[in-house]
mmCIF file of C-alpha atoms and ligand atoms in Angstrom:
data_model
loop_
_atom_site.group_PDB
_atom_site.id
_atom_site.type_symbol
_atom_site.label_atom_id
_atom_site.label_comp_id
_atom_site.label_asym_id
_atom_site.label_seq_id
_atom_site.Cartn_x
_atom_site.Cartn_y
_atom_site.Cartn_z
ATOM 1 C CA MET A 147 -39.991 26.984 -8.116
ATOM 2 C CA LYS A 148 -39.518 30.683 -8.837
ATOM 3 C CA LYS A 149 -35.896 31.581 -8.334
ATOM 4 C CA ILE A 150 -32.782 29.515 -8.921
ATOM 5 C CA ALA A 151 -29.074 30.208 -8.561
ATOM 6 C CA ILE A 152 -26.059 28.741 -10.340
ATOM 7 C CA LEU A 153 -22.467 28.437 -9.198
ATOM 8 C CA THR A 154 -19.249 26.850 -10.428
ATOM 9 C CA SER A 155 -16.847 25.516 -7.839
ATOM 10 C CA GLY A 156 -13.434 23.851 -7.537
ATOM 11 C CA GLY A 157 -11.096 23.480 -10.513
ATOM 12 C CA ASP A 158 -12.508 25.108 -13.642
ATOM 13 C CA ALA A 159 -13.222 22.895 -16.640
ATOM 14 C CA PRO A 160 -13.815 23.773 -20.299
ATOM 15 C CA GLY A 161 -17.520 23.583 -21.012
ATOM 16 C CA MET A 162 -18.676 25.098 -17.723
ATOM 17 C CA ASN A 163 -19.795 28.198 -19.634
ATOM 18 C CA ALA A 164 -21.862 26.126 -22.035
ATOM 19 C CA ALA A 165 -23.579 24.524 -19.025
ATOM 20 C CA ILE A 166 -24.257 27.935 -17.443
ATOM 21 C CA ARG A 167 -25.664 29.213 -20.749
ATOM 22 C CA ALA A 168 -27.950 26.211 -21.156
ATOM 23 C CA ALA A 169 -29.200 26.330 -17.559
ATOM 24 C CA VAL A 170 -29.865 30.088 -17.670
ATOM 25 C CA ARG A 171 -31.665 29.993 -21.007
ATOM 26 C CA THR A 172 -33.773 26.966 -20.066
ATOM 27 C CA ALA A 173 -34.758 28.540 -16.751
ATOM 28 C CA VAL A 174 -35.568 31.934 -18.299
ATOM 29 C CA THR A 175 -37.644 30.288 -21.015
ATOM 30 C CA ASP A 176 -39.599 28.482 -18.305
ATOM 31 C CA GLY A 177 -40.260 31.754 -16.469
ATOM 32 C CA LEU A 178 -37.772 31.349 -13.628
ATOM 33 C CA GLU A 179 -35.644 34.092 -12.154
ATOM 34 C CA VAL A 180 -31.928 33.248 -12.287
ATOM 35 C CA LEU A 181 -29.042 34.475 -10.163
ATOM 36 C CA GLY A 182 -25.390 33.735 -10.793
ATOM 37 C CA ILE A 183 -23.236 33.207 -7.726
ATOM 38 C CA GLN A 184 -19.709 34.419 -8.396
ATOM 39 C CA ARG A 185 -16.568 32.615 -7.077
ATOM 40 C CA GLY A 186 -18.352 29.413 -6.026
ATOM 41 C CA TYR A 187 -19.176 28.796 -2.375
ATOM 42 C CA SER A 188 -16.884 31.676 -1.307
ATOM 43 C CA GLY A 189 -18.989 34.073 -3.345
ATOM 44 C CA LEU A 190 -22.158 32.582 -1.887
ATOM 45 C CA LEU A 191 -20.894 33.307 1.635
ATOM 46 C CA ASP A 192 -19.918 36.842 0.540
ATOM 47 C CA GLU A 193 -23.348 37.265 -1.108
ATOM 48 C CA ASP A 194 -21.643 37.975 -4.412
ATOM 49 C CA LEU A 195 -24.710 37.394 -6.597
ATOM 50 C CA ILE A 196 -25.648 38.788 -10.001
ATOM 51 C CA ASP A 197 -28.850 38.744 -12.021
ATOM 52 C CA MET A 198 -28.702 36.625 -15.143
ATOM 53 C CA ASP A 199 -30.944 36.730 -18.176
ATOM 54 C CA TYR A 200 -31.071 35.285 -21.667
ATOM 55 C CA SER A 201 -28.604 37.755 -23.153
ATOM 56 C CA SER A 202 -26.161 37.741 -20.213
ATOM 57 C CA VAL A 203 -24.938 34.325 -21.378
ATOM 58 C CA GLY A 204 -24.557 35.243 -25.054
ATOM 59 C CA GLY A 205 -21.191 34.463 -26.655
ATOM 60 C CA ILE A 206 -19.856 32.446 -23.724
ATOM 61 C CA MET A 207 -20.174 28.900 -25.066
ATOM 62 C CA GLU A 208 -16.806 28.994 -26.832
ATOM 63 C CA ARG A 209 -14.970 30.499 -23.884
ATOM 64 C CA GLY A 210 -12.780 28.395 -21.602
ATOM 65 C CA GLY A 211 -12.927 28.742 -17.810
ATOM 66 C CA THR A 212 -16.106 29.928 -16.140
ATOM 67 C CA ILE A 213 -17.628 33.396 -16.392
ATOM 68 C CA LEU A 214 -18.941 32.918 -12.847
ATOM 69 C CA ARG A 215 -15.387 32.259 -11.668
ATOM 70 C CA SER A 216 -14.516 29.588 -9.143
ATOM 71 C CA SER A 217 -12.819 28.935 -5.821
ATOM 72 C CA ARG A 218 -12.051 26.311 -3.231
ATOM 73 C CA CYS A 219 -13.774 27.442 -0.016
ATOM 74 C CA GLU A 220 -12.560 26.347 3.423
ATOM 75 C CA GLU A 221 -15.467 27.899 5.328
ATOM 76 C CA PHE A 222 -18.032 25.942 3.314
ATOM 77 C CA ARG A 223 -16.358 22.726 4.460
ATOM 78 C CA THR A 224 -17.684 23.427 7.977
ATOM 79 C CA ALA A 225 -21.291 22.851 9.106
ATOM 80 C CA GLU A 226 -21.365 26.488 10.337
ATOM 81 C CA GLY A 227 -20.343 27.734 6.905
ATOM 82 C CA ARG A 228 -23.028 25.655 5.208
ATOM 83 C CA ALA A 229 -25.637 26.894 7.706
ATOM 84 C CA ARG A 230 -24.729 30.485 6.832
ATOM 85 C CA ALA A 231 -24.919 29.619 3.121
ATOM 86 C CA GLY A 232 -28.363 28.060 3.676
ATOM 87 C CA ASP A 233 -29.559 31.206 5.478
ATOM 88 C CA ILE A 234 -28.329 33.432 2.647
ATOM 89 C CA LEU A 235 -30.076 31.347 -0.010
ATOM 90 C CA LYS A 236 -33.326 31.290 1.986
ATOM 91 C CA ALA A 237 -33.209 35.022 2.704
ATOM 92 C CA ARG A 238 -32.807 35.654 -1.035
ATOM 93 C CA GLY A 239 -35.786 33.450 -1.828
ATOM 94 C CA ILE A 240 -33.666 31.007 -3.823
ATOM 95 C CA ASN A 241 -35.415 27.666 -3.981
ATOM 96 C CA GLY A 242 -33.168 25.797 -6.354
ATOM 97 C CA LEU A 243 -29.381 25.650 -6.693
ATOM 98 C CA VAL A 244 -27.282 24.320 -9.564
ATOM 99 C CA VAL A 245 -23.728 23.367 -8.610
ATOM 100 C CA ILE A 246 -21.212 22.671 -11.376
ATOM 101 C CA GLY A 247 -17.968 21.144 -10.172
ATOM 102 C CA GLY A 248 -15.980 18.117 -9.121
ATOM 103 C CA GLU A 249 -16.372 15.656 -6.271
ATOM 104 C CA GLY A 250 -15.674 18.129 -3.439
ATOM 105 C CA SER A 251 -18.135 20.656 -4.848
ATOM 106 C CA LEU A 252 -20.837 18.021 -5.294
ATOM 107 C CA SER A 253 -20.252 16.721 -1.745
ATOM 108 C CA GLY A 254 -20.784 20.279 -0.497
ATOM 109 C CA ALA A 255 -23.999 20.542 -2.511
ATOM 110 C CA ASN A 256 -25.250 17.274 -1.072
ATOM 111 C CA LEU A 257 -24.556 18.426 2.489
ATOM 112 C CA LEU A 258 -26.277 21.746 1.813
ATOM 113 C CA MET A 259 -29.387 19.838 0.814
ATOM 114 C CA GLU A 260 -29.199 17.364 3.707
ATOM 115 C CA GLU A 261 -28.419 19.913 6.422
ATOM 116 C CA GLN A 262 -30.232 23.011 5.150
ATOM 117 C CA GLY A 263 -32.970 21.575 2.954
ATOM 118 C CA ILE A 264 -31.833 23.545 -0.106
ATOM 119 C CA PRO A 265 -32.961 21.764 -3.294
ATOM 120 C CA VAL A 266 -29.800 21.187 -5.338
ATOM 121 C CA VAL A 267 -28.886 19.567 -8.620
ATOM 122 C CA GLY A 268 -25.240 18.912 -9.462
ATOM 123 C CA LEU A 269 -23.409 18.761 -12.758
ATOM 124 C CA PRO A 270 -20.112 16.852 -12.957
ATOM 125 C CA GLY A 271 -17.574 19.424 -14.127
ATOM 126 C CA THR A 272 -13.961 18.325 -13.817
ATOM 127 C CA ILE A 273 -11.170 17.376 -16.181
ATOM 128 C CA ASP A 274 -10.310 14.408 -13.921
ATOM 129 C CA ASN A 275 -13.279 12.215 -14.980
ATOM 130 C CA ASP A 276 -13.246 10.777 -11.489
ATOM 131 C CA ILE A 277 -16.950 11.033 -10.660
ATOM 132 C CA ALA A 278 -18.838 7.760 -10.420
ATOM 133 C CA LEU A 279 -21.900 6.834 -12.461
ATOM 134 C CA THR A 280 -21.306 9.253 -15.316
ATOM 135 C CA ASP A 281 -19.415 8.153 -18.404
ATOM 136 C CA MET A 282 -17.959 11.621 -18.882
ATOM 137 C CA CYS A 283 -17.641 14.853 -16.951
ATOM 138 C CA ILE A 284 -17.743 18.325 -18.500
ATOM 139 C CA GLY A 285 -14.223 19.310 -19.587
ATOM 140 C CA VAL A 286 -12.646 15.889 -19.958
ATOM 141 C CA ASP A 287 -12.761 15.744 -23.746
ATOM 142 C CA THR A 288 -11.185 19.188 -24.159
ATOM 143 C CA CYS A 289 -8.503 18.286 -21.624
ATOM 144 C CA LEU A 290 -7.688 15.087 -23.514
ATOM 145 C CA ASN A 291 -7.425 16.953 -26.790
ATOM 146 C CA THR A 292 -5.041 19.454 -25.201
ATOM 147 C CA CYS A 293 -2.909 16.600 -23.839
ATOM 148 C CA VAL A 294 -2.816 14.858 -27.208
ATOM 149 C CA GLU A 295 -1.926 18.003 -29.132
ATOM 150 C CA THR A 296 0.899 18.814 -26.733
ATOM 151 C CA ILE A 297 2.318 15.311 -26.434
ATOM 152 C CA GLN A 298 2.250 14.963 -30.217
ATOM 153 C CA LYS A 299 4.579 17.974 -30.405
ATOM 154 C CA LEU A 300 6.892 16.434 -27.839
ATOM 155 C CA LYS A 301 6.979 13.283 -29.939
ATOM 156 C CA ASP A 302 8.522 15.301 -32.807
ATOM 157 C CA THR A 303 11.385 16.385 -30.599
ATOM 158 C CA ALA A 304 11.681 12.936 -29.061
ATOM 159 C CA SER A 305 12.191 11.489 -32.552
ATOM 160 C CA SER A 306 14.605 14.184 -33.739
ATOM 161 C CA HIS A 307 16.837 13.732 -30.695
ATOM 162 C CA GLU A 308 16.163 10.046 -30.021
ATOM 163 C CA ARG A 309 15.040 10.788 -26.509
ATOM 164 C CA ALA A 310 12.440 9.624 -24.063
ATOM 165 C CA PHE A 311 9.908 12.116 -22.771
ATOM 166 C CA VAL A 312 8.075 11.645 -19.515
ATOM 167 C CA VAL A 313 4.864 13.665 -19.538
ATOM 168 C CA GLU A 314 3.024 14.251 -16.281
ATOM 169 C CA VAL A 315 -0.699 14.894 -16.586
ATOM 170 C CA MET A 316 -3.308 15.941 -14.032
ATOM 171 C CA GLY A 317 -6.134 13.821 -12.711
ATOM 172 C CA ARG A 318 -5.814 13.967 -8.937
ATOM 173 C CA SER A 319 -6.038 10.343 -7.734
ATOM 174 C CA SER A 320 -7.491 9.109 -11.025
ATOM 175 C CA GLY A 321 -5.509 7.674 -13.929
ATOM 176 C CA TYR A 322 -8.195 8.351 -16.544
ATOM 177 C CA VAL A 323 -6.557 11.369 -18.213
ATOM 178 C CA ALA A 324 -3.191 9.583 -18.357
ATOM 179 C CA LEU A 325 -4.712 6.394 -19.727
ATOM 180 C CA ALA A 326 -6.898 8.003 -22.390
ATOM 181 C CA SER A 327 -4.274 10.489 -23.582
ATOM 182 C CA GLY A 328 -1.602 7.784 -23.472
ATOM 183 C CA ILE A 329 -3.702 5.539 -25.706
ATOM 184 C CA ALA A 330 -4.400 8.428 -28.086
ATOM 185 C CA VAL A 331 -0.707 9.208 -28.605
ATOM 186 C CA GLY A 332 0.472 5.595 -28.610
ATOM 187 C CA ALA A 333 2.598 6.042 -25.485
ATOM 188 C CA GLU A 334 5.166 3.332 -24.732
ATOM 189 C CA ALA A 335 4.154 3.320 -21.071
ATOM 190 C CA ILE A 336 1.274 4.741 -19.056
ATOM 191 C CA ILE A 337 1.598 5.004 -15.286
ATOM 192 C CA VAL A 338 -1.636 5.336 -13.307
ATOM 193 C CA PRO A 339 -2.372 5.365 -9.557
ATOM 194 C CA GLU A 340 -4.786 2.433 -9.845
ATOM 195 C CA ILE A 341 -1.960 0.023 -10.761
ATOM 196 C CA PRO A 342 1.331 -0.374 -8.856
ATOM 197 C CA VAL A 343 4.199 0.884 -10.968
ATOM 198 C CA ASN A 344 6.954 -1.533 -11.981
ATOM 199 C CA TYR A 345 9.894 0.568 -13.168
ATOM 200 C CA GLU A 346 11.969 -2.462 -14.070
ATOM 201 C CA GLU A 347 9.309 -3.711 -16.448
ATOM 202 C CA ILE A 348 8.868 -0.275 -18.019
ATOM 203 C CA ALA A 349 12.608 0.239 -18.486
ATOM 204 C CA ASP A 350 12.988 -3.225 -19.976
ATOM 205 C CA LYS A 351 10.162 -2.672 -22.452
ATOM 206 C CA ILE A 352 11.594 0.667 -23.558
ATOM 207 C CA TRP A 353 15.028 -0.856 -23.935
ATOM 208 C CA GLN A 354 13.690 -3.692 -26.102
ATOM 209 C CA GLU A 355 11.903 -1.212 -28.348
ATOM 210 C CA ARG A 356 15.017 0.918 -28.598
ATOM 211 C CA LYS A 357 16.994 -2.129 -29.692
ATOM 212 C CA ARG A 358 14.334 -2.824 -32.322
ATOM 213 C CA GLY A 359 15.034 0.630 -33.752
ATOM 214 C CA LYS A 360 12.364 2.822 -32.221
ATOM 215 C CA ILE A 361 13.686 6.380 -32.089
ATOM 216 C CA ASN A 362 11.293 7.971 -29.653
ATOM 217 C CA CYS A 363 9.611 7.090 -26.415
ATOM 218 C CA ILE A 364 6.685 8.682 -24.608
ATOM 219 C CA ILE A 365 5.817 7.781 -21.048
ATOM 220 C CA VAL A 366 2.641 9.347 -19.655
ATOM 221 C CA VAL A 367 2.403 9.483 -15.875
ATOM 222 C CA ALA A 368 -0.648 10.506 -13.869
ATOM 223 C CA GLU A 369 0.127 13.038 -11.142
ATOM 224 C CA GLY A 370 -1.527 10.746 -8.598
ATOM 225 C CA ALA A 371 0.824 7.854 -9.425
ATOM 226 C CA SER A 372 4.287 9.385 -9.391
ATOM 227 C CA SER A 373 6.134 12.463 -10.537
ATOM 228 C CA ALA A 374 7.732 12.953 -13.939
ATOM 229 C CA TYR A 375 11.064 13.520 -12.159
ATOM 230 C CA THR A 376 10.915 10.165 -10.377
ATOM 231 C CA VAL A 377 9.957 8.271 -13.522
ATOM 232 C CA ALA A 378 12.696 9.955 -15.583
ATOM 233 C CA ARG A 379 15.291 9.172 -12.920
ATOM 234 C CA HIS A 380 14.346 5.498 -12.996
ATOM 235 C CA VAL A 381 14.484 5.296 -16.801
ATOM 236 C CA GLU A 382 17.822 7.094 -17.089
ATOM 237 C CA HIS A 383 19.330 5.195 -14.210
ATOM 238 C CA ARG A 384 18.264 1.746 -15.463
ATOM 239 C CA ILE A 385 18.872 2.020 -19.198
ATOM 240 C CA GLY A 386 20.733 5.285 -19.721
ATOM 241 C CA TYR A 387 18.116 6.578 -22.158
ATOM 242 C CA GLU A 388 18.402 10.372 -22.469
ATOM 243 C CA THR A 389 15.190 11.608 -20.937
ATOM 244 C CA ARG A 390 13.362 14.921 -20.663
ATOM 245 C CA ILE A 391 10.300 15.757 -18.642
ATOM 246 C CA THR A 392 7.246 17.902 -19.267
ATOM 247 C CA ILE A 393 4.560 18.663 -16.709
ATOM 248 C CA LEU A 394 1.427 19.718 -18.548
ATOM 249 C CA GLY A 395 -0.194 21.248 -15.442
ATOM 250 C CA HIS A 396 -2.988 23.790 -15.708
ATOM 251 C CA ILE A 397 -2.714 24.083 -19.486
ATOM 252 C CA GLN A 398 -5.045 21.057 -19.395
ATOM 253 C CA ARG A 399 -7.824 23.045 -17.756
ATOM 254 C CA GLY A 400 -7.939 25.964 -20.183
ATOM 255 C CA GLY A 401 -9.007 26.565 -23.741
ATOM 256 C CA SER A 402 -12.128 26.661 -25.820
ATOM 257 C CA PRO A 403 -14.237 23.532 -25.239
ATOM 258 C CA THR A 404 -14.487 20.882 -27.932
ATOM 259 C CA ALA A 405 -17.778 20.216 -29.718
ATOM 260 C CA PHE A 406 -18.256 17.163 -27.489
ATOM 261 C CA ASP A 407 -17.924 19.216 -24.311
ATOM 262 C CA ARG A 408 -20.193 21.959 -25.631
ATOM 263 C CA VAL A 409 -22.933 19.471 -26.441
ATOM 264 C CA LEU A 410 -22.500 17.498 -23.213
ATOM 265 C CA ALA A 411 -22.543 20.670 -21.089
ATOM 266 C CA SER A 412 -25.573 22.045 -22.946
ATOM 267 C CA ARG A 413 -27.481 18.818 -22.395
ATOM 268 C CA MET A 414 -26.544 18.732 -18.721
ATOM 269 C CA GLY A 415 -27.391 22.414 -18.202
ATOM 270 C CA TYR A 416 -30.795 21.943 -19.809
ATOM 271 C CA THR A 417 -31.534 18.724 -17.912
ATOM 272 C CA CYS A 418 -30.580 20.118 -14.503
ATOM 273 C CA VAL A 419 -33.182 22.878 -14.760
ATOM 274 C CA LYS A 420 -35.835 20.357 -15.784
ATOM 275 C CA ALA A 421 -34.826 18.210 -12.772
ATOM 276 C CA LEU A 422 -35.156 21.210 -10.432
ATOM 277 C CA GLU A 423 -38.558 22.099 -11.862
ATOM 278 C CA GLU A 424 -39.790 18.536 -11.489
ATOM 279 C CA GLY A 425 -38.551 18.286 -7.899
ATOM 280 C CA ASP A 426 -35.935 15.723 -8.838
ATOM 281 C CA THR A 427 -33.442 17.328 -6.467
ATOM 282 C CA GLY A 428 -30.490 15.951 -4.515
ATOM 283 C CA THR A 429 -29.402 14.521 -7.842
ATOM 284 C CA MET A 430 -26.506 14.739 -10.266
ATOM 285 C CA ILE A 431 -27.043 14.807 -14.007
ATOM 286 C CA ALA A 432 -25.031 12.008 -15.584
ATOM 287 C CA LEU A 433 -24.208 10.729 -19.051
ATOM 288 C CA GLN A 434 -24.908 7.020 -19.233
ATOM 289 C CA SER A 435 -24.727 5.184 -22.558
ATOM 290 C CA GLY A 436 -25.507 8.393 -24.439
ATOM 291 C CA LYS A 437 -28.501 9.345 -22.303
ATOM 292 C CA MET A 438 -28.997 12.028 -19.632
ATOM 293 C CA LYS A 439 -29.802 10.454 -16.249
ATOM 294 C CA ARG A 440 -30.622 11.903 -12.839
ATOM 295 C CA ILE A 441 -28.755 9.979 -10.137
ATOM 296 C CA ALA A 442 -29.016 10.561 -6.376
ATOM 297 C CA LEU A 443 -25.965 12.545 -5.225
ATOM 298 C CA GLY A 444 -25.595 10.235 -2.225
ATOM 299 C CA LYS A 445 -25.279 7.249 -4.554
ATOM 300 C CA VAL A 446 -22.740 9.030 -6.770
ATOM 301 C CA LEU A 447 -20.612 10.160 -3.850
ATOM 302 C CA SER A 448 -20.603 6.787 -2.096
ATOM 303 C CA GLN A 449 -18.802 5.187 -5.033
ATOM 304 C CA LYS A 450 -15.352 5.542 -6.486
ATOM 305 C CA LYS A 451 -15.100 5.592 -10.246
ATOM 306 C CA SER A 452 -12.863 2.751 -11.263
ATOM 307 C CA LEU A 453 -10.504 2.661 -14.203
ATOM 308 C CA ASP A 454 -11.612 0.473 -17.113
ATOM 309 C CA MET A 455 -9.199 -2.459 -16.867
ATOM 310 C CA GLU A 456 -9.997 -3.568 -20.411
ATOM 311 C CA LEU A 457 -8.643 -0.217 -21.607
ATOM 312 C CA VAL A 458 -5.513 -0.753 -19.535
ATOM 313 C CA GLU A 459 -5.003 -4.175 -21.090
ATOM 314 C CA MET A 460 -5.610 -2.787 -24.556
ATOM 315 C CA ALA A 461 -3.108 0.038 -23.977
ATOM 316 C CA THR A 462 -0.471 -2.501 -22.973
ATOM 317 C CA ILE A 463 -1.012 -4.555 -26.118
ATOM 318 C CA LEU A 464 -1.067 -1.576 -28.478
ATOM 319 C CA SER A 465 1.926 0.335 -27.130
HETATM 320 O O1 LIG B 644 -9.534 18.623 -10.137
HETATM 321 C C1 LIG B 644 -8.946 19.301 -11.186
HETATM 322 C C2 LIG B 644 -7.469 19.509 -10.936
HETATM 323 O O2 LIG B 644 -6.936 20.183 -12.050
HETATM 324 C C3 LIG B 644 -6.676 18.242 -10.651
HETATM 325 O O3 LIG B 644 -6.400 17.502 -11.798
HETATM 326 C C4 LIG B 644 -5.464 18.816 -9.961
HETATM 327 O O4 LIG B 644 -4.879 17.869 -9.106
HETATM 328 C C5 LIG B 644 -6.029 19.964 -9.184
HETATM 329 O O5 LIG B 644 -7.272 20.301 -9.792
HETATM 330 C C6 LIG B 644 -5.173 21.193 -9.144
HETATM 331 O O6 LIG B 644 -5.795 22.127 -8.323
HETATM 332 P P1 LIG B 644 -5.397 23.670 -8.239
HETATM 333 O O7 LIG B 644 -5.916 24.341 -9.477
HETATM 334 O O8 LIG B 644 -6.077 24.155 -7.009
HETATM 335 O O9 LIG B 644 -3.912 23.737 -8.201
#
């Protein structure tokens, strides 16, 4: 292995820069040439490549987003697009590719390896924490901290005005971000796509708590389950509780990564280069019980990460 390339793809996630830094510095230390592909698979198809060396990744660990930038690329979804990408990588003499991104990006990487024989290693980088066989993805911890900080502020206003706040968080079709942030702020209700929503039950619970003297109410809803508007309408309509909504949106994807994300991303960036060097390709680097593991991409992508039902039960008891 002489020359590798790195790209970030799909939704950005805090910590991607720390992963890029770790991968570049590990590869350079081991004598490899490193190219950065800008704007994900779109940039690959446009041959938007830059040379990277030890100092080119200085001072980026604390920065949110990705210095390589990102995109969602329609052309790469086609076999023709991937064939063109394979030709470009081969023509450039690139014999190892690191892909940092979510499920769609990792699926693309897997197909690139299967169809074009490009050795790839993937890193799970998404705030959604919806990738199977890894306990955490890069960016999740920072996203959760952003959610908690913001919801905590809303709680102040909820108490002052004796209102309910419905907060919609991201997560695509996963309820992880809603569940974890809801637990961390002591939300009265958490609505996730994995469990059918029962508005009557939620409204009744909130009403009982109100009668007991509780002066605020936070409901966290995952974007994949319902919308904040719908939930608020149900609550107001059923119990007449004055309700406001907040959609956290892309604020959850930005910001300087937490220490956890910096360490996780550094470990994953380091490990992916070692995996490429050792021919352990077609894999994703995962965090399992505190350890770095190399798991076949096909295995990762054939499974859906399920929500921890014990956490759901605990959240119900504690709220
Ligand atoms: O996958 C990350 C994510 O932020 C999801 O939580 C969300 O549904 C989606 O990306 C938003 O995508 P975009 O940035 O393209 O609007």
